[in-house]
Structures are given as structure tokens and as C-alpha cells.
mmCIF file of C-alpha atoms in Angstrom:
data_model
loop_
_atom_site.group_PDB
_atom_site.id
_atom_site.type_symbol
_atom_site.label_atom_id
_atom_site.label_comp_id
_atom_site.label_asym_id
_atom_site.label_seq_id
_atom_site.Cartn_x
_atom_site.Cartn_y
_atom_site.Cartn_z
ATOM 1 C CA LEU A 11 142.209 111.253 115.438
ATOM 2 C CA LEU A 12 141.137 114.404 113.588
ATOM 3 C CA PHE A 13 142.138 116.805 110.783
ATOM 4 C CA GLY A 14 143.468 120.334 111.063
ATOM 5 C CA SER A 15 141.689 123.202 109.320
ATOM 6 C CA GLN A 16 144.177 123.289 106.390
ATOM 7 C CA ALA A 17 144.021 119.559 105.604
ATOM 8 C CA LYS A 18 143.269 118.729 101.962
ATOM 9 C CA ASN A 19 143.282 115.418 100.047
ATOM 10 C CA SER A 20 144.497 113.662 103.194
ATOM 11 C CA SER A 21 143.553 110.604 105.251
ATOM 12 C CA LEU A 22 143.729 109.708 108.929
ATOM 13 C CA VAL A 23 144.265 105.964 108.409
ATOM 14 C CA ARG A 24 145.453 104.201 105.249
ATOM 15 C CA ALA A 25 146.197 100.514 104.577
ATOM 16 C CA ASP A 26 147.830 99.475 101.282
ATOM 17 C CA GLY A 27 148.560 96.056 102.767
ATOM 18 C CA GLY A 28 148.137 94.314 106.099
ATOM 19 C CA GLU A 29 145.260 95.053 108.467
ATOM 20 C CA ILE A 30 144.400 98.039 110.667
ATOM 21 C CA THR A 31 141.629 98.063 113.285
ATOM 22 C CA VAL A 32 140.282 101.335 114.686
ATOM 23 C CA THR A 33 138.905 100.880 118.210
ATOM 24 C CA GLY A 34 138.319 104.488 119.295
ATOM 25 C CA ALA A 35 136.832 107.699 117.915
ATOM 26 C CA MET A 36 137.751 109.360 114.604
ATOM 27 C CA GLU A 37 136.517 112.717 113.333
ATOM 28 C CA VAL A 38 136.580 114.282 109.881
ATOM 29 C CA GLY A 39 135.505 117.812 110.683
ATOM 30 C CA LYS A 40 137.768 120.266 108.871
ATOM 31 C CA GLY A 41 139.500 120.876 105.568
ATOM 32 C CA SER A 42 138.363 119.639 102.169
ATOM 33 C CA ASP A 43 138.375 116.433 100.120
ATOM 34 C CA ASN A 44 139.667 114.421 103.064
ATOM 35 C CA VAL A 45 138.944 110.788 103.944
ATOM 36 C CA GLY A 46 138.965 109.195 107.375
ATOM 37 C CA ILE A 47 139.973 105.659 106.310
ATOM 38 C CA ILE A 48 141.440 104.368 103.025
ATOM 39 C CA SER A 49 141.866 100.703 102.035
ATOM 40 C CA TYR A 50 143.856 100.055 98.874
ATOM 41 C CA LEU A 51 145.292 96.985 97.119
ATOM 42 C CA SER A 52 145.433 94.172 99.713
ATOM 43 C CA GLY A 53 144.864 96.525 102.638
ATOM 44 C CA LYS A 54 142.160 95.683 105.170
ATOM 45 C CA THR A 55 140.667 98.171 107.612
ATOM 46 C CA ILE A 56 138.098 97.606 110.340
ATOM 47 C CA LEU A 57 136.030 99.997 112.443
ATOM 48 C CA ALA A 58 135.520 97.916 115.570
ATOM 49 C CA ASN A 59 132.311 97.411 117.522
ATOM 50 C CA GLY A 60 131.881 100.491 119.702
ATOM 51 C CA ALA A 61 134.230 102.625 117.600
ATOM 52 C CA THR A 62 132.926 105.759 115.835
ATOM 53 C CA LEU A 63 133.746 107.720 112.698
ATOM 54 C CA GLY A 64 132.085 111.127 112.353
ATOM 55 C CA ILE A 65 132.098 113.321 109.260
ATOM 56 C CA ILE A 66 130.866 116.520 110.836
ATOM 57 C CA GLY A 67 132.358 119.433 108.887
ATOM 58 C CA GLY A 68 134.603 120.659 106.120
ATOM 59 C CA THR A 69 133.879 120.438 102.398
ATOM 60 C CA ASN A 70 133.434 117.270 100.312
ATOM 61 C CA ASN A 71 134.869 115.050 103.029
ATOM 62 C CA SER A 72 134.189 111.301 103.285
ATOM 63 C CA GLY A 73 134.422 108.656 105.942
ATOM 64 C CA VAL A 74 135.860 105.703 104.003
ATOM 65 C CA TYR A 75 137.307 105.080 100.523
ATOM 66 C CA VAL A 76 138.078 101.558 99.248
ATOM 67 C CA GLN A 77 139.607 100.625 95.860
ATOM 68 C CA ASN A 78 141.587 98.009 93.871
ATOM 69 C CA GLY A 79 141.185 95.022 96.160
ATOM 70 C CA GLY A 80 141.004 96.930 99.427
ATOM 71 C CA THR A 81 138.470 95.845 102.063
ATOM 72 C CA PHE A 82 136.727 97.784 104.801
ATOM 73 C CA THR A 83 134.454 96.313 107.485
ATOM 74 C CA ASN A 84 132.257 98.535 109.622
ATOM 75 C CA ASN A 85 131.280 96.981 112.939
ATOM 76 C CA GLY A 86 130.857 100.356 114.619
ATOM 77 C CA THR A 87 129.014 103.593 113.837
ATOM 78 C CA ILE A 88 129.655 106.008 110.965
ATOM 79 C CA LYS A 89 127.816 109.339 111.014
ATOM 80 C CA ALA A 90 128.086 111.587 107.940
ATOM 81 C CA LEU A 91 126.267 114.646 109.242
ATOM 82 C CA ALA A 92 127.981 117.470 107.323
ATOM 83 C CA ALA A 93 126.459 118.787 104.094
ATOM 84 C CA THR A 94 128.209 117.507 100.919
ATOM 85 C CA SER A 95 129.844 114.697 102.876
ATOM 86 C CA ASN A 96 129.695 110.964 102.087
ATOM 87 C CA GLY A 97 129.797 108.031 104.465
ATOM 88 C CA VAL A 98 131.628 105.282 102.561
ATOM 89 C CA ILE A 99 132.762 104.929 98.918
ATOM 90 C CA ALA A 100 133.212 101.527 97.244
ATOM 91 C CA ALA A 101 135.342 102.355 94.196
ATOM 92 C CA THR A 102 136.625 99.966 91.483
ATOM 93 C CA LYS A 103 137.180 96.460 92.922
ATOM 94 C CA GLY A 104 136.780 97.709 96.470
ATOM 95 C CA VAL A 105 134.747 95.739 99.028
ATOM 96 C CA ILE A 106 132.776 97.259 101.891
ATOM 97 C CA ILE A 107 130.989 95.143 104.513
ATOM 98 C CA ASN A 108 128.648 96.808 106.987
ATOM 99 C CA THR A 109 127.504 95.031 110.138
ATOM 100 C CA GLY A 110 127.109 98.230 112.130
ATOM 101 C CA THR A 111 125.392 101.555 111.445
ATOM 102 C CA ILE A 112 125.872 104.184 108.742
ATOM 103 C CA GLU A 113 123.888 107.401 109.233
ATOM 104 C CA LYS A 114 123.523 110.235 106.705
ATOM 105 C CA GLU A 115 121.636 113.517 106.716
ATOM 106 C CA LYS A 116 121.796 116.754 104.717
ATOM 107 C CA SER A 117 123.145 116.667 101.138
ATOM 108 C CA GLY A 118 125.425 113.751 100.300
ATOM 109 C CA VAL A 119 125.284 109.964 100.398
ATOM 110 C CA ALA A 120 125.686 107.237 103.005
ATOM 111 C CA VAL A 121 127.087 104.680 100.508
ATOM 112 C CA VAL A 122 128.567 105.598 97.102
ATOM 113 C CA LEU A 123 128.907 102.708 94.609
ATOM 114 C CA ALA A 124 131.674 103.544 92.138
ATOM 115 C CA GLY A 125 132.530 100.101 90.798
ATOM 116 C CA GLY A 126 132.859 98.208 94.074
ATOM 117 C CA VAL A 127 130.871 95.704 96.116
ATOM 118 C CA PHE A 128 128.725 96.612 99.114
ATOM 119 C CA SER A 129 126.963 94.258 101.508
ATOM 120 C CA SER A 130 125.174 95.033 104.725
ATOM 121 C CA THR A 131 123.601 93.085 107.555
ATOM 122 C CA GLY A 132 123.514 96.281 109.599
ATOM 123 C CA THR A 133 121.589 99.548 109.323
ATOM 124 C CA ILE A 134 121.769 102.507 106.922
ATOM 125 C CA THR A 135 119.665 105.583 107.677
ATOM 126 C CA THR A 136 119.065 108.618 105.493
ATOM 127 C CA GLY A 137 117.089 111.842 105.849
ATOM 128 C CA LYS A 138 116.989 115.601 105.243
ATOM 129 C CA GLY A 139 117.872 115.555 101.538
ATOM 130 C CA SER A 140 120.453 112.769 101.566
ATOM 131 C CA ALA A 141 120.567 109.326 99.920
ATOM 132 C CA GLY A 142 121.269 105.862 101.268
ATOM 133 C CA LEU A 143 122.925 104.192 98.252
ATOM 134 C CA TYR A 144 124.006 106.115 95.140
ATOM 135 C CA THR A 145 125.728 105.267 91.866
ATOM 136 C CA ASN A 146 126.366 107.017 88.568
ATOM 137 C CA ILE A 147 128.034 104.147 86.707
ATOM 138 C CA ASN A 148 126.792 100.937 85.080
ATOM 139 C CA ALA A 149 125.526 98.056 87.203
ATOM 140 C CA SER A 150 128.010 95.568 85.724
ATOM 141 C CA ALA A 151 130.545 97.032 88.143
ATOM 142 C CA ASN A 152 128.179 97.394 91.127
ATOM 143 C CA GLU A 153 126.731 94.744 93.395
ATOM 144 C CA VAL A 154 124.415 95.318 96.352
ATOM 145 C CA LEU A 155 123.496 92.759 98.996
ATOM 146 C CA LEU A 156 121.296 93.981 101.840
ATOM 147 C CA SER A 157 119.820 92.008 104.714
ATOM 148 C CA GLY A 158 119.041 92.751 108.320
ATOM 149 C CA VAL A 159 117.432 96.204 108.603
ATOM 150 C CA GLY A 160 118.715 97.473 105.216
ATOM 151 C CA VAL A 161 118.074 101.145 104.442
ATOM 152 C CA ILE A 162 115.691 103.331 106.444
ATOM 153 C CA ALA A 163 114.648 106.505 104.581
ATOM 154 C CA GLU A 164 112.490 109.223 106.108
ATOM 155 C CA ASN A 165 112.025 112.997 106.386
ATOM 156 C CA GLY A 166 113.339 113.835 102.905
ATOM 157 C CA GLY A 167 115.720 110.887 102.630
ATOM 158 C CA ILE A 168 116.089 108.694 99.506
ATOM 159 C CA ALA A 169 116.928 105.004 99.895
ATOM 160 C CA PHE A 170 118.321 104.342 96.384
ATOM 161 C CA TYR A 171 119.524 106.982 93.907
ATOM 162 C CA THR A 172 120.948 106.352 90.427
ATOM 163 C CA GLY A 173 122.423 109.264 88.471
ATOM 164 C CA THR A 174 121.900 109.813 84.751
ATOM 165 C CA SER A 175 124.525 107.160 83.860
ATOM 166 C CA GLY A 176 123.940 104.888 86.833
ATOM 167 C CA GLU A 177 122.502 101.416 87.194
ATOM 168 C CA MET A 178 122.160 99.628 90.526
ATOM 169 C CA LYS A 179 121.912 95.856 90.703
ATOM 170 C CA PHE A 180 120.532 94.017 93.708
ATOM 171 C CA LYS A 181 122.076 90.547 93.995
ATOM 172 C CA ALA A 182 119.803 87.548 93.603
ATOM 173 C CA ASN A 183 120.274 86.410 97.190
ATOM 174 C CA ASN A 184 118.493 89.534 98.398
ATOM 175 C CA ALA A 185 115.396 87.359 97.872
ATOM 176 C CA GLY A 186 113.209 87.323 100.962
ATOM 177 C CA ASN A 187 115.030 90.235 102.598
ATOM 178 C CA THR A 188 113.438 93.610 103.236
ATOM 179 C CA VAL A 189 116.179 95.793 101.784
ATOM 180 C CA ALA A 190 114.556 99.101 102.751
ATOM 181 C CA THR A 191 111.868 100.611 104.941
ATOM 182 C CA ILE A 192 110.433 103.906 103.693
ATOM 183 C CA LYS A 193 108.964 105.963 106.504
ATOM 184 C CA ASN A 194 107.084 109.288 106.498
ATOM 185 C CA GLY A 195 108.654 111.693 103.998
ATOM 186 C CA GLY A 196 111.025 109.081 102.579
ATOM 187 C CA LEU A 197 111.417 107.877 98.966
ATOM 188 C CA ALA A 198 112.543 104.432 97.794
ATOM 189 C CA PHE A 199 113.802 105.021 94.212
ATOM 190 C CA TYR A 200 115.019 108.206 92.539
ATOM 191 C CA ASN A 201 116.799 108.447 89.175
ATOM 192 C CA VAL A 202 116.330 111.885 87.556
ATOM 193 C CA TYR A 203 113.499 110.491 85.381
ATOM 194 C CA VAL A 204 111.466 113.089 83.434
ATOM 195 C CA SER A 205 108.492 112.264 81.210
ATOM 196 C CA ASN A 206 106.671 114.257 78.528
ATOM 197 C CA ASN A 207 103.467 112.826 77.030
ATOM 198 C CA GLY A 208 104.435 109.408 78.373
ATOM 199 C CA SER A 209 107.925 109.365 76.829
ATOM 200 C CA ALA A 210 111.194 109.673 78.753
ATOM 201 C CA VAL A 211 113.177 112.863 78.216
ATOM 202 C CA GLY A 212 116.979 112.777 78.357
ATOM 203 C CA THR A 213 119.032 110.237 80.273
ATOM 204 C CA TYR A 214 118.177 108.627 83.602
ATOM 205 C CA GLY A 215 119.373 105.951 85.995
ATOM 206 C CA LYS A 216 118.176 102.339 86.074
ATOM 207 C CA TYR A 217 117.685 99.485 88.528
ATOM 208 C CA ASP A 218 117.816 95.701 88.415
ATOM 209 C CA VAL A 219 115.687 94.274 91.233
ATOM 210 C CA SER A 220 115.344 90.743 89.858
ATOM 211 C CA GLY A 221 116.279 89.258 93.256
ATOM 212 C CA PRO A 222 113.312 89.732 93.948
ATOM 213 C CA THR A 223 113.785 92.698 96.275
ATOM 214 C CA ASN A 224 111.320 93.525 99.041
ATOM 215 C CA ILE A 225 110.736 97.115 100.165
ATOM 216 C CA LYS A 226 108.338 98.159 102.930
ATOM 217 C CA ILE A 227 106.482 101.445 102.379
ATOM 218 C CA GLU A 228 104.995 102.878 105.571
ATOM 219 C CA ASN A 229 102.481 105.705 106.032
ATOM 220 C CA GLY A 230 103.723 108.876 104.350
ATOM 221 C CA GLY A 231 106.456 107.087 102.387
ATOM 222 C CA SER A 232 106.730 106.892 98.579
ATOM 223 C CA ALA A 233 108.094 104.202 96.265
ATOM 224 C CA PHE A 234 108.902 106.095 93.041
ATOM 225 C CA GLY A 235 109.827 109.642 92.066
ATOM 226 C CA ILE A 236 108.642 110.715 88.580
ATOM 227 C CA LYS A 237 108.510 114.181 87.053
ATOM 228 C CA SER A 238 106.176 114.804 84.109
ATOM 229 C CA SER A 239 105.898 118.047 82.154
ATOM 230 C CA ASN A 240 102.657 116.869 80.537
ATOM 231 C CA PRO A 241 101.138 114.017 82.576
ATOM 232 C CA VAL A 242 99.327 111.185 80.756
ATOM 233 C CA SER A 243 98.034 107.806 81.873
ATOM 234 C CA SER A 244 100.997 105.902 80.387
ATOM 235 C CA ASP A 245 103.615 107.785 82.429
ATOM 236 C CA PHE A 246 103.848 105.221 85.200
ATOM 237 C CA THR A 247 103.846 102.025 83.134
ATOM 238 C CA ASN A 248 106.458 103.458 80.774
ATOM 239 C CA TYR A 249 108.537 104.555 83.750
ATOM 240 C CA LEU A 250 108.543 101.006 85.168
ATOM 241 C CA THR A 251 109.519 99.526 81.801
ATOM 242 C CA ASN A 252 112.246 102.051 81.091
ATOM 243 C CA VAL A 253 113.777 102.083 84.559
ATOM 244 C CA PHE A 254 113.362 98.524 85.833
ATOM 245 C CA GLY A 255 113.049 96.577 82.558
ATOM 246 C CA SER A 256 111.966 92.975 83.043
ATOM 247 C CA SER A 257 113.207 92.873 86.631
ATOM 248 C CA ILE A 258 109.950 94.207 88.113
#
């Protein structure tokens, strides 16, 4: 299954009810604002073990979109390799379960949290200026449960990214799991945080890691990304308080 060059705001597979399982290869490579798989209302979609979904071209295309009670389960492999593309989007009351692999590189995001629920016992990889999990809305509508390998960020990849209005909440039963491994050139947390003389400037994203949440930082990896126009010794402690609150 694939799109033609003039496709726009279209999908290859959509379930508003019932269940659809994809067992072969799907490709989102042309057009703009297209989605490979949509699950809506009571619809359930599954990418089977051995099946593939590639987002390899076009503009602002995505692999999966789930909303309003829809459910998507990835047992296969999703590769969002095109710039400005996203892997999967968990919108309001949508549920995404990953037991397979989601890969992202170049600009864009592997998993967008837009009011839905995401859990993974599989693998998420990010690099070359992309992010693993991203949100720009409040955490009360987002839930994240990661086990297994979690997110692997390296070579310019960011594991977790919250926009200026975003807050990401890691569920309590993440406890004991390593939710991310940050390799050479990777970053664990990014949130558009800017400091001046120790005080935050403007708006920034937040995190709740009260699980607790374990992250492994390897050689060449970084945990936090902070920008300071006039660095002082209190920058880091104030950053932790402002961004993570009492959860860290």
C-alpha cells in the first residue's frame, strides 16, 4: 500500500470500528499531511509481527494517528525516516501499544503525545535531530509507560522533549525499568528551558518522573539541556526545581 504524489490529508488504512490487521508492507512516501493508519472511536488496528510501515518522503506525513477511543498495536517495525515526519500520534483518548520497533531520524518525532496513552515493551530509537517522545500539552492528558529497551537516543537524538506548554508524566509502574539509554551524542531531556542569572525566562516544558524513572547515560551522552544567557551557579538547581518539581 502506498500514496500517489497528489495525496493530501488521506490515509491508507482506517478503522472507526472493528479490527484491521496489516501483515505486509506499507509506505507513506509522497504527498502531504497523510497518515498510514488511523484508529478512531472503537476501531482497533494492528501492525503484525514482521509487517513494516515506512514514512520515507512527502511533507508532514505520519505513520499512525489514534483518537477518541481508538487503539493501535505495533508488533512490527515503523520507520519514520523523512524530515518533518512523525512515527505515531496518540491524540485525545487514543491508546498506542508498542511491542515492536519505532525508528526516527531527521526532524520530527517517533511518538507524539497529544492527549493519549502510550506504552511500550519494545524499542524506540532516535537520532539526527529527532525526538523519541514529544508533547506540547499538559500531563493530565498524557501517560507514558516504558519497559523493555525503552528509548535509545544517540547522534543528535533526544529521548524526551516537552514543548513550551507540555508536561510529560511517567506512570508510577515505570519503577525499576530503564526507560531510556542515552548513547554518544544523545540527550535525555529537552524542554526549551532558558535561564538568565539563575531565573527561568519565558515558558518551558515540564516532567513528572516520580515513578521513579531510571535512565542510563553512556559515554558521550547528556541528561539535561539548559541554555543560559548569563550563567551562574544556581542555574542547574533552579532548573531541576522548575522543570521536575518534587518528582526528582
